[in-house]
Coordinates of C-alpha atoms and ligand atoms in Angstrom, one line a residue:
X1198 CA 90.3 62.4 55.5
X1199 CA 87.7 62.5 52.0
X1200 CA 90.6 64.0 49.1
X1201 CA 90.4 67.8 48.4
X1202 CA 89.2 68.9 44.8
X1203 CA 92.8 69.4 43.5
X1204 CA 94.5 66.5 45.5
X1205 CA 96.4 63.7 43.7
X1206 CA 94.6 60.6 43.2
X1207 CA 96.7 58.0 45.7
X1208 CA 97.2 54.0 44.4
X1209 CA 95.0 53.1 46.9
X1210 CA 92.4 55.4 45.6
X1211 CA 93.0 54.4 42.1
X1212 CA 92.1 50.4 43.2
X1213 CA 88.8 52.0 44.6
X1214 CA 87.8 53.8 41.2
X1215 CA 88.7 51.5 38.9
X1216 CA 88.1 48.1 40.2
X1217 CA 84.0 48.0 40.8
X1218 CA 84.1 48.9 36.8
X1219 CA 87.0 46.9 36.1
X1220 CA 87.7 44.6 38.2
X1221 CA 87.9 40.9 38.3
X1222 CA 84.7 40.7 40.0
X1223 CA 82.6 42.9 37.4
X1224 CA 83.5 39.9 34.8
X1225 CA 86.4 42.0 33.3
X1226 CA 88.8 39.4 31.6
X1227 CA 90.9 42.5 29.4
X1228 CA 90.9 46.0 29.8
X1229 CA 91.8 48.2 26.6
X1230 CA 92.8 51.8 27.7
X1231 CA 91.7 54.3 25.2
X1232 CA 95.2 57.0 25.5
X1233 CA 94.9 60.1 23.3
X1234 CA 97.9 61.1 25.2
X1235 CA 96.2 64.2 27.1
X1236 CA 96.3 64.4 30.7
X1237 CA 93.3 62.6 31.3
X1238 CA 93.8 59.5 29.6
X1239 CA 97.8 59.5 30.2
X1240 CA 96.5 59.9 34.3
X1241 CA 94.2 57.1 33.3
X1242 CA 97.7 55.2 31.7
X1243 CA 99.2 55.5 34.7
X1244 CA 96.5 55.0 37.2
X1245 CA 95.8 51.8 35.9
X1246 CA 99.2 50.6 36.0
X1247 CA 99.5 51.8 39.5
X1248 CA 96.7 49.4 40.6
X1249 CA 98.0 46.6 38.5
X1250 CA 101.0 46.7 40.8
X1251 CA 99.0 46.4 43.6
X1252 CA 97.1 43.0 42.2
X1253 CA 94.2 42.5 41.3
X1254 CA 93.6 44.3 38.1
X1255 CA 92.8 42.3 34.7
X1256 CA 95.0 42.5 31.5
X1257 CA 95.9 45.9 30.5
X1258 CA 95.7 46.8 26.9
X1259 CA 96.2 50.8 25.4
X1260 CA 95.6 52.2 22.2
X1261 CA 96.1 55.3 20.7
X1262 CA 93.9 56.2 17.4
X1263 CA 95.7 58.2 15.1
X1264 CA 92.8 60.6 13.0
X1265 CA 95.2 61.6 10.7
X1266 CA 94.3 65.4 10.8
X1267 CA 97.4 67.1 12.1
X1268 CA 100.5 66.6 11.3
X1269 CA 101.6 66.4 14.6
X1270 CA 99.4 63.2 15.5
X1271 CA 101.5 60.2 14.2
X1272 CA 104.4 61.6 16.4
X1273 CA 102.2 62.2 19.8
X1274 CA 101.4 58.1 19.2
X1275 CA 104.4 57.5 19.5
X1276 CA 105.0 59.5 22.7
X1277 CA 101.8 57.4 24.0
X1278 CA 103.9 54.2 23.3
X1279 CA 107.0 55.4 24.9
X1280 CA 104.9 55.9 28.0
X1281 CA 103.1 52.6 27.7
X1282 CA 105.9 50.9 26.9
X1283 CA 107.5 52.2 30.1
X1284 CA 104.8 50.5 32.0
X1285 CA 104.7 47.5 30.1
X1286 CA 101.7 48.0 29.1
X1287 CA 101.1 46.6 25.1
X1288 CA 99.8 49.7 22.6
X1289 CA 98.7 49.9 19.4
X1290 CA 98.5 52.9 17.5
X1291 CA 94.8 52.6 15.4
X1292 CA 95.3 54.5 12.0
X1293 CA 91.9 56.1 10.7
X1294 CA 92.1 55.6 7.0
X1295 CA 88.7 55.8 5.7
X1296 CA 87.3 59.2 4.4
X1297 CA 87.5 62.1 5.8
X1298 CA 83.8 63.9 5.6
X1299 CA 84.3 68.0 4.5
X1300 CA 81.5 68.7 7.2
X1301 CA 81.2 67.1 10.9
X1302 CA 84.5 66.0 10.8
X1303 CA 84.7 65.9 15.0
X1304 CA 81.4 63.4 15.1
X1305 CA 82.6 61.4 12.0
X1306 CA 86.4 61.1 14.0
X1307 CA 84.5 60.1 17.4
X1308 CA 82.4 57.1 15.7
X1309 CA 86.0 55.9 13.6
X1310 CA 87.5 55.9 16.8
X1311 CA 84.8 54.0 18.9
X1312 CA 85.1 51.6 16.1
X1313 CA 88.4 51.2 15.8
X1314 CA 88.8 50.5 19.5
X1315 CA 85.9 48.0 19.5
X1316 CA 88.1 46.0 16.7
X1317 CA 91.3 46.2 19.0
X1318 CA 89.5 45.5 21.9
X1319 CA 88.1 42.2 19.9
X1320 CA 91.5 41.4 18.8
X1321 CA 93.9 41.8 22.0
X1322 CA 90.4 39.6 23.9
X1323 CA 89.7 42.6 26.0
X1324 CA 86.0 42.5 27.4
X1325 CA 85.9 46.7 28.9
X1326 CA 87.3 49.5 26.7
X1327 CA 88.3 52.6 29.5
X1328 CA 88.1 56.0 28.6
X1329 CA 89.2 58.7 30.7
X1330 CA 86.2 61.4 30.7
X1331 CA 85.5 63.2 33.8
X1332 CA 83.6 65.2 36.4
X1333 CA 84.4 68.2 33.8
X1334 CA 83.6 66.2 30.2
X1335 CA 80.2 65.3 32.3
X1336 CA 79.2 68.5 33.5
X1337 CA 80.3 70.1 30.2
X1338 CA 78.2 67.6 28.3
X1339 CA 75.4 68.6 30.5
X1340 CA 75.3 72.0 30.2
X1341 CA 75.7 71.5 26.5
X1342 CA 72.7 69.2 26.4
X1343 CA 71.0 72.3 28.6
X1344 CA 71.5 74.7 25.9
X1345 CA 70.0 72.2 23.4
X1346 CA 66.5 71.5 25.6
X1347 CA 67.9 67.9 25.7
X1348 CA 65.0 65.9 28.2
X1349 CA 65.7 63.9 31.2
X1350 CA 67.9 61.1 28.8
X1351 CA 69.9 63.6 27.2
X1352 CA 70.7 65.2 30.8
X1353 CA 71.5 61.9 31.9
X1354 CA 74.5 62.1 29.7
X1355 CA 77.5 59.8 30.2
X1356 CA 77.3 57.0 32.1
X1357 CA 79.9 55.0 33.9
X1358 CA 79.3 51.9 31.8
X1359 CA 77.2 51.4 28.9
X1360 CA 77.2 48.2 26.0
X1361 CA 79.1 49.1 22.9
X1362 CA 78.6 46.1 20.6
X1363 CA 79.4 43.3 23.1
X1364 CA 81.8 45.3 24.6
X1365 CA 81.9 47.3 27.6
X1366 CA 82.9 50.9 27.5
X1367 CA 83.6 52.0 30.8
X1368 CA 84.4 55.5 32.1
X1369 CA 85.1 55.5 35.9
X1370 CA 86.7 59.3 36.1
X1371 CA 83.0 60.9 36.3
X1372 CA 83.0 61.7 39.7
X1373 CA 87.0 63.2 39.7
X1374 CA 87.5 66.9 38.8
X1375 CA 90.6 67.7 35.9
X1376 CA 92.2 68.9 38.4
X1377 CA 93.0 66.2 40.4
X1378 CA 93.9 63.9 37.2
X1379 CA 96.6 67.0 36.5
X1380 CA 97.2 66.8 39.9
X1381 CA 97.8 63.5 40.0
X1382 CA 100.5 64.0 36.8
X1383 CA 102.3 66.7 38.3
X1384 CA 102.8 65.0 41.7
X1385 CA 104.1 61.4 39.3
X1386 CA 106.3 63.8 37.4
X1387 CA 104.5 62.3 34.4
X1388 CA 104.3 64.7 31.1
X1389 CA 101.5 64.9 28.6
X1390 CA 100.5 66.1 25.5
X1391 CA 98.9 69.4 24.6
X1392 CA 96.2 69.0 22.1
X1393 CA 95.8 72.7 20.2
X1394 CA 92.1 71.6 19.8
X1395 CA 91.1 72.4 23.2
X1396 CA 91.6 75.9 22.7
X1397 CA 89.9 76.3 19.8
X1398 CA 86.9 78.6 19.6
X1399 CA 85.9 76.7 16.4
X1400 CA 84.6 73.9 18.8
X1401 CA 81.4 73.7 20.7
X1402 CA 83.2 71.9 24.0
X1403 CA 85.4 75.4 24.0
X1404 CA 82.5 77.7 24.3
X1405 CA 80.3 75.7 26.6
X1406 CA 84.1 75.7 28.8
X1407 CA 83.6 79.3 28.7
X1408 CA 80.1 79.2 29.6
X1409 CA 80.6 76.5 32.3
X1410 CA 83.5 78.8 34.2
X1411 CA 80.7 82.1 34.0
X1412 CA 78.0 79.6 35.6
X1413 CA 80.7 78.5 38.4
X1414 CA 81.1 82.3 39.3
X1415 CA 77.3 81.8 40.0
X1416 CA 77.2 78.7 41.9
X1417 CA 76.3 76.1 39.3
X1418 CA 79.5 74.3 39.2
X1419 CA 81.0 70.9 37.6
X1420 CA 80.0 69.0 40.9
X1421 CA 76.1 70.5 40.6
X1422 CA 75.8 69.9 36.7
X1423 CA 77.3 66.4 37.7
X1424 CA 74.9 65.7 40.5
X1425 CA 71.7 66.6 38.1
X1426 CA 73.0 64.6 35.0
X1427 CA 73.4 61.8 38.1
X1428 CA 69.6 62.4 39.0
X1429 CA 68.7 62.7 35.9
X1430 CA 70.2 59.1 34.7
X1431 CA 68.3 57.9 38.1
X1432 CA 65.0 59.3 36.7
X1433 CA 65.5 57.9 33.4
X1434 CA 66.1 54.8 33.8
X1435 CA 63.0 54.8 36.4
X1436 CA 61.0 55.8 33.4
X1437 CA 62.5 53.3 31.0
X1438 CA 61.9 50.6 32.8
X1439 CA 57.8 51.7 33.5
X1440 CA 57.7 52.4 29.6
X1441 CA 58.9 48.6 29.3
X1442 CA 56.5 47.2 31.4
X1443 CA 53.2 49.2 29.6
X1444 CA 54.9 48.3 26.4
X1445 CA 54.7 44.8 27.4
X1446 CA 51.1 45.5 28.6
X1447 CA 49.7 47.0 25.4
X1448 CA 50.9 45.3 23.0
X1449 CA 48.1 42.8 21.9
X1450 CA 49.6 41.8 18.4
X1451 CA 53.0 41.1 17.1
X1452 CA 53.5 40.7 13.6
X1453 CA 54.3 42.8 10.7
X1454 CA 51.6 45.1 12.0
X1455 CA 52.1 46.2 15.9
X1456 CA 48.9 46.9 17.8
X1457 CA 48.9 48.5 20.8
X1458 CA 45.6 48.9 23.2
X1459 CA 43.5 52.4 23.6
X1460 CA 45.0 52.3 27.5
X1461 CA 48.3 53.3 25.5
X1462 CA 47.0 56.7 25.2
X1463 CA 45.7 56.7 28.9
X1464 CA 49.4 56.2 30.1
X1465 CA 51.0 59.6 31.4
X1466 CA 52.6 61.5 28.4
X1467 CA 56.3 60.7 29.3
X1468 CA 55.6 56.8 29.6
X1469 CA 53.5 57.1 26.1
X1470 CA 56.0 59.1 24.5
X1471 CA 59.2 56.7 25.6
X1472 CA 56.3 53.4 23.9
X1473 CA 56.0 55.0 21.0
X1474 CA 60.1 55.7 20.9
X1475 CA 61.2 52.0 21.6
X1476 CA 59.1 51.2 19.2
X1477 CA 59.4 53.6 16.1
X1478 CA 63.2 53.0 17.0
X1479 CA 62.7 49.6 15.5
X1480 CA 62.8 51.7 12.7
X1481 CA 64.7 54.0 12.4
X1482 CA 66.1 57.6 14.4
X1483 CA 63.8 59.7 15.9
X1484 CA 64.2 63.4 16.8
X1485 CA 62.4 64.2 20.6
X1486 CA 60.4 67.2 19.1
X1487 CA 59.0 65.2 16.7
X1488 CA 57.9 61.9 18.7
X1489 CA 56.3 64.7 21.1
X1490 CA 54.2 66.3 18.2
X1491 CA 53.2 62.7 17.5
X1492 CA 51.8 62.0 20.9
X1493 CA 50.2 65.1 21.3
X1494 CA 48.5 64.8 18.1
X1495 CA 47.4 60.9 18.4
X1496 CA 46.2 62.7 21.8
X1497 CA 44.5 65.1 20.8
X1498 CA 42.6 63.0 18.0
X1499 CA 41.8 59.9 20.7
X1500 CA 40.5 62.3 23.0
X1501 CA 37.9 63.3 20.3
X1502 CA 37.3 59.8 18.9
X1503 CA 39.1 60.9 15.7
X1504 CA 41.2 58.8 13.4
X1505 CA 45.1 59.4 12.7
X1506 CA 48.0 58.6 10.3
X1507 CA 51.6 59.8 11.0
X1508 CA 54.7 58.6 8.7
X1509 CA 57.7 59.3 11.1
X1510 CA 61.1 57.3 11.3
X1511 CA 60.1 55.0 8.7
X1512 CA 57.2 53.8 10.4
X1513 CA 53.5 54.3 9.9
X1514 CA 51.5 55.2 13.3
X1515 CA 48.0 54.8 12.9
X1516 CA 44.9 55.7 14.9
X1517 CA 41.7 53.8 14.7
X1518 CA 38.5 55.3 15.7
X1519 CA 38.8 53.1 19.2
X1520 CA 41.9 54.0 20.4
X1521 CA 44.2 51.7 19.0
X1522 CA 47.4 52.3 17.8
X1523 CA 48.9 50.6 14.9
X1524 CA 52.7 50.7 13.9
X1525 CA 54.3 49.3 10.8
X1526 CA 57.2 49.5 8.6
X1527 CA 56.5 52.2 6.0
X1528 CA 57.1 50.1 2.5
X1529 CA 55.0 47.0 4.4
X1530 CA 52.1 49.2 4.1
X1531 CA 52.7 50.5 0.5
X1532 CA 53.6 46.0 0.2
X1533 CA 49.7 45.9 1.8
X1534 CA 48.1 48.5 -0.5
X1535 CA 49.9 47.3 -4.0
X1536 CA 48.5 43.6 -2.6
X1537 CA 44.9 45.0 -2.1
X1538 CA 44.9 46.8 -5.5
X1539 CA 46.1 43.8 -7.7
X1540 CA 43.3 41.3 -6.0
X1541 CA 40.6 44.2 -6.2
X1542 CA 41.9 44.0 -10.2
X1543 CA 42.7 47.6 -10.1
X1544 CA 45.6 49.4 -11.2
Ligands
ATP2158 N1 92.8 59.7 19.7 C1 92.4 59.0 20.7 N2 92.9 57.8 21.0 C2 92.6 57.1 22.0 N3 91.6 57.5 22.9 C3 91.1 58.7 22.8 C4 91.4 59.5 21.7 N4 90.7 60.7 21.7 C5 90.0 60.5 22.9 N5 90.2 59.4 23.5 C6 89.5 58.9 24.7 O1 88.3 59.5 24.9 C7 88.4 60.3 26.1 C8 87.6 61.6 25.8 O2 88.2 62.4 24.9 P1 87.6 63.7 24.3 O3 87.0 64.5 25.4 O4 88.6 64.3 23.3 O5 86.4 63.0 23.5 P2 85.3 63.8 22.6 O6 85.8 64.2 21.3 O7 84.7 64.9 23.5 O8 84.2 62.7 22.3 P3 83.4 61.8 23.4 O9 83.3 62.6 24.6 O10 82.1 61.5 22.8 O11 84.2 60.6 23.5 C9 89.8 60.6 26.3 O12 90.1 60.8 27.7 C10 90.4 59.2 25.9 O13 90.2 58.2 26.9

């Protein structure tokens, strides 16, 4: 019988999540648990450990990263420990030291602690780093994402494994509700920590949870929002492997300068538009509304036999008269010009 929405997740179960991702047989040689000590990631703690009894389950590793921003947080480390340590499973506690930004302190705390886990990762020879998101971080991230205009990539939003560095981070909880992980707790008799950041109206992810439970009332719940970010990360990888291939097909020069063919503007929009990205990302970042202006206007001005220049991302985009598109590094260019003026004699 299929396990209900709030149902504890058995061993058995736990082997079936985590060892496609995980596993042996996916090339895992080390596993290092990412434990904040909240219910998720402690059900994650113990999950694991649960299928390492079993066999079959690589070296497990834990760490806790300790932001320094409450008081509280070297003390919750240690409870992580105490649970590891229970489980024999070896922790580190990962101390971020390095400035603390006044503004966007949550993004600047989420890329330290990527980072810092990459390092341990490195060091204890693990090849996966696990976090413990789930069917409610997805669909939350989603509907976030919605309220933003995100396209089809940003719906996409988490995967279940994606490269960091030349690591693996893996997240195999994005099809189980909260529920179940607290379930799963309860049932072990395991505690947790309570992290007064989750009810903090201060925080995006608190709102959207209060926009996420109205939507439920009307239907659109976690497991919809999850089943569209799914569709969605079907769609976009679709695209973005078509937006390789007329890359690959357009591209008649590769040097300093890149040249692409007048059939680049003939592609349809999304596959021109997702070109241009891979390639202005070369670069440097680019912002979706402004990569779309950029097609529409080298567009607009191919469809009328015009010419075009666009600085954007630290790139130069170019429009002949024919319909070619060139791309180059801003400062090349200005290189090129400062060339052409001292041979021309000028100044
Ligand atoms: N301090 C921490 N130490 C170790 N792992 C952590 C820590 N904080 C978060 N994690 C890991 O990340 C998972 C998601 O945590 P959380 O939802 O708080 O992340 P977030 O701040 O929303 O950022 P993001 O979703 O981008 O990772 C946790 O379940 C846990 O596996």
């Amino acid at each position: 019988m299929p396990a209900g929405p709030d149902d504890p997740i058995v061993p058995d179960e736990a082997a079936t999540l985590l060892a496609p991702l995980i596993g042996r047989d996916a090339g895992c040689a080390g596993v290092l648990l990412a434990v904040s000590g909240g219910p998720d990631s402690v059900a994650l703690l113990h999950l694991a450990a649960l299928w390492r009894e079993r066999g079959g389950a690589p070296p497990l590793f834990a760490a806790t990263v300790d932001h320094g921003l409450r008081p509280e947080s070297a003390g919750e480390a240690e409870r992580v420990a105490e649970w590891c340590a229970e489980r024999r499973v070896p922790h580190a506690v990962l101390r971020w030291t390095g400035r603390k930004p006044a503004t966007r302190i949550h993004a600047a705390a989420r890329e330290a602690r990527y980072a810092l886990l990459a390092q341990q990762a490195e060091r204890v020879g693990a090849t996966h780093i696990v976090t413990a998101h789930h069917r409610d971080d997805l669909s939350e991230t989603v509907l976030m994402r919605l309220t933003r205009g995100s396209g089809v990539r940003g719906l996409a939003a988490m995967r279940k494994s994606r490269p960091l560095g030349g690591l693996f981070l893996v997240r195999p909880f994005l099809d189980v509700s909260k529920s179940r992980l607290l379930a799963t707790l309860t049932q072990a008799g395991q505690d947790w920590l309570r992290d007064p950041s989750n009810a903090d109206p201060r925080f995006g992810r608190t709102r959207t949870r209060r926009l996420a439970a109205m939507l439920a009332e009307e239907g659109l719940d976690a497991a919809r929002l999850a089943a569209l970010a799914r569709r969605a990360a079907r769609a976009d990888a679709a695209l973005d492997e078509a937006a390789r291939a007329a890359h690959a097909r357009h591209l008649s020069q590769e040097a300093d300068r890149r040249v692409f063919g007048p059939g680049l503007l003939g592609e349809p929009d999304e596959i021109m538009l997702r070109v241009l990205q891979l390639e202005l990302e070369r670069h440097g970042p680019v912002r979706l509304e402004r990569l779309e202006s950029l097609a529409a206007d080298l567009s607009a001005a191919a469809r009328r036999g015009h010419r075009l220049t666009r600085s954007l991302a630290g790139a130069v985009t170019a429009l002949d008269g024919l319909g070619q598109v060139t791309i180059s590094a801003e400062k090349e260019r200005r290189r090129g010009r400062r060339a052409l003026t001292k041979a021309d004699g000028s100044s």
